[in-house]
């Protein structure tokens, strides 16, 4: 019973966001979600099952939430989740665990993954601006996810990557 629907997690639920540098679709997405669901179905911390859920969006973003009011995720339990995802990276041909990548929505709609330096360069060229839609993979609660996972650059930490005139 520990795995629930993502929508039922409380706003205070702890959240981890994992992002793929390229879209994961079809059988690869099924493989990823199957492995994640299997892990979440038996996920526990110090013998206590974790009330948890996952959300898969945009063929790139995997959000894992834990309702810490019932049992809190421990360092070991979080490491186990990271190991599952890290183990899938080669098979899926894209990193899932790690940081430093900025995800933004191109005006035509597709999501683009670039380094922070590349994002800054694009901003200097005017290709990304304060109103460019970005994805904040640092959100740490379900409430923050719902309030601003996808937001304007100016409303997120990404604004620090813009030159003054952007």
mmCIF file with all atom_site columns, N, CA, C and O in Angstrom, residues 24-34 91-92:
data_model
loop_
_atom_site.group_PDB
_atom_site.id
_atom_site.type_symbol
_atom_site.label_atom_id
_atom_site.label_alt_id
_atom_site.label_comp_id
_atom_site.label_asym_id
_atom_site.label_entity_id
_atom_site.label_seq_id
_atom_site.pdbx_PDB_ins_code
_atom_site.Cartn_x
_atom_site.Cartn_y
_atom_site.Cartn_z
_atom_site.occupancy
_atom_site.B_iso_or_equiv
_atom_site.pdbx_formal_charge
_atom_site.auth_seq_id
_atom_site.auth_comp_id
_atom_site.auth_asym_id
_atom_site.auth_atom_id
_atom_site.pdbx_PDB_model_num
ATOM 1  N N  . UNK A 1 24 ? 12.117 10.385 -23.276 1.00 0.00 ? 24 UNK A N  1
ATOM 2  C CA . UNK A 1 24 ? 12.038 8.931  -23.120 1.00 0.00 ? 24 UNK A CA 1
ATOM 3  C C  . UNK A 1 24 ? 10.589 8.555  -23.413 1.00 0.00 ? 24 UNK A C  1
ATOM 4  O O  . UNK A 1 24 ? 9.673  8.994  -22.714 1.00 0.00 ? 24 UNK A O  1
ATOM 5  N N  . UNK A 1 25 ? 10.390 7.779  -24.464 1.00 0.00 ? 25 UNK A N  1
ATOM 6  C CA . UNK A 1 25 ? 9.043  7.433  -24.901 1.00 0.00 ? 25 UNK A CA 1
ATOM 7  C C  . UNK A 1 25 ? 8.926  5.932  -25.137 1.00 0.00 ? 25 UNK A C  1
ATOM 8  O O  . UNK A 1 25 ? 9.921  5.205  -25.084 1.00 0.00 ? 25 UNK A O  1
ATOM 9  N N  . UNK A 1 26 ? 7.721  5.500  -25.438 1.00 0.00 ? 26 UNK A N  1
ATOM 10 C CA . UNK A 1 26 ? 7.464  4.121  -25.850 1.00 0.00 ? 26 UNK A CA 1
ATOM 11 C C  . UNK A 1 26 ? 7.957  3.089  -24.857 1.00 0.00 ? 26 UNK A C  1
ATOM 12 O O  . UNK A 1 26 ? 7.766  3.220  -23.646 1.00 0.00 ? 26 UNK A O  1
ATOM 13 N N  . UNK A 1 27 ? 8.607  2.049  -25.373 1.00 0.00 ? 27 UNK A N  1
ATOM 14 C CA . UNK A 1 27 ? 9.049  0.940  -24.535 1.00 0.00 ? 27 UNK A CA 1
ATOM 15 C C  . UNK A 1 27 ? 10.102 1.383  -23.521 1.00 0.00 ? 27 UNK A C  1
ATOM 16 O O  . UNK A 1 27 ? 10.174 0.840  -22.419 1.00 0.00 ? 27 UNK A O  1
ATOM 17 N N  . UNK A 1 28 ? 10.916 2.377  -23.858 1.00 0.00 ? 28 UNK A N  1
ATOM 18 C CA . UNK A 1 28 ? 11.908 2.877  -22.905 1.00 0.00 ? 28 UNK A CA 1
ATOM 19 C C  . UNK A 1 28 ? 11.221 3.542  -21.708 1.00 0.00 ? 28 UNK A C  1
ATOM 20 O O  . UNK A 1 28 ? 11.617 3.328  -20.554 1.00 0.00 ? 28 UNK A O  1
ATOM 21 N N  . UNK A 1 29 ? 10.185 4.330  -21.962 1.00 0.00 ? 29 UNK A N  1
ATOM 22 C CA . UNK A 1 29 ? 9.424  4.945  -20.869 1.00 0.00 ? 29 UNK A CA 1
ATOM 23 C C  . UNK A 1 29 ? 8.735  3.874  -20.034 1.00 0.00 ? 29 UNK A C  1
ATOM 24 O O  . UNK A 1 29 ? 8.728  3.955  -18.800 1.00 0.00 ? 29 UNK A O  1
ATOM 25 N N  . UNK A 1 30 ? 8.175  2.865  -20.699 1.00 0.00 ? 30 UNK A N  1
ATOM 26 C CA . UNK A 1 30 ? 7.537  1.767  -19.970 1.00 0.00 ? 30 UNK A CA 1
ATOM 27 C C  . UNK A 1 30 ? 8.533  1.052  -19.076 1.00 0.00 ? 30 UNK A C  1
ATOM 28 O O  . UNK A 1 30 ? 8.221  0.705  -17.937 1.00 0.00 ? 30 UNK A O  1
ATOM 29 N N  . UNK A 1 31 ? 9.742  0.832  -19.576 1.00 0.00 ? 31 UNK A N  1
ATOM 30 C CA . UNK A 1 31 ? 10.781 0.175  -18.797 1.00 0.00 ? 31 UNK A CA 1
ATOM 31 C C  . UNK A 1 31 ? 11.147 1.004  -17.572 1.00 0.00 ? 31 UNK A C  1
ATOM 32 O O  . UNK A 1 31 ? 11.263 0.497  -16.459 1.00 0.00 ? 31 UNK A O  1
ATOM 33 N N  . UNK A 1 32 ? 11.351 2.310  -17.781 1.00 0.00 ? 32 UNK A N  1
ATOM 34 C CA . UNK A 1 32 ? 11.687 3.216  -16.683 1.00 0.00 ? 32 UNK A CA 1
ATOM 35 C C  . UNK A 1 32 ? 10.598 3.194  -15.617 1.00 0.00 ? 32 UNK A C  1
ATOM 36 O O  . UNK A 1 32 ? 10.873 2.981  -14.433 1.00 0.00 ? 32 UNK A O  1
ATOM 37 N N  . UNK A 1 33 ? 9.368  3.413  -16.024 1.00 0.00 ? 33 UNK A N  1
ATOM 38 C CA . UNK A 1 33 ? 8.273  3.519  -15.064 1.00 0.00 ? 33 UNK A CA 1
ATOM 39 C C  . UNK A 1 33 ? 8.004  2.193  -14.365 1.00 0.00 ? 33 UNK A C  1
ATOM 40 O O  . UNK A 1 33 ? 7.674  2.170  -13.177 1.00 0.00 ? 33 UNK A O  1
ATOM 41 N N  . UNK A 1 34 ? 8.165  1.097  -15.076 1.00 0.00 ? 34 UNK A N  1
ATOM 42 C CA . UNK A 1 34 ? 8.007  -0.220 -14.464 1.00 0.00 ? 34 UNK A CA 1
ATOM 43 C C  . UNK A 1 34 ? 9.048  -0.433 -13.365 1.00 0.00 ? 34 UNK A C  1
ATOM 44 O O  . UNK A 1 34 ? 8.725  -0.891 -12.267 1.00 0.00 ? 34 UNK A O  1
ATOM 45 N N  . UNK A 1 91 ? 20.876 1.819  -20.257 1.00 0.00 ? 91 UNK A N  1
ATOM 46 C CA . UNK A 1 91 ? 19.797 1.208  -21.043 1.00 0.00 ? 91 UNK A CA 1
ATOM 47 C C  . UNK A 1 91 ? 18.942 2.267  -21.735 1.00 0.00 ? 91 UNK A C  1
ATOM 48 O O  . UNK A 1 91 ? 18.515 2.086  -22.874 1.00 0.00 ? 91 UNK A O  1
ATOM 49 N N  . UNK A 1 92 ? 18.686 3.378  -21.047 1.00 0.00 ? 92 UNK A N  1
ATOM 50 C CA . UNK A 1 92 ? 17.839 4.437  -21.599 1.00 0.00 ? 92 UNK A CA 1
ATOM 51 C C  . UNK A 1 92 ? 18.623 5.439  -22.443 1.00 0.00 ? 92 UNK A C  1
ATOM 52 O O  . UNK A 1 92 ? 18.038 6.303  -23.092 1.00 0.00 ? 92 UNK A O  1
#
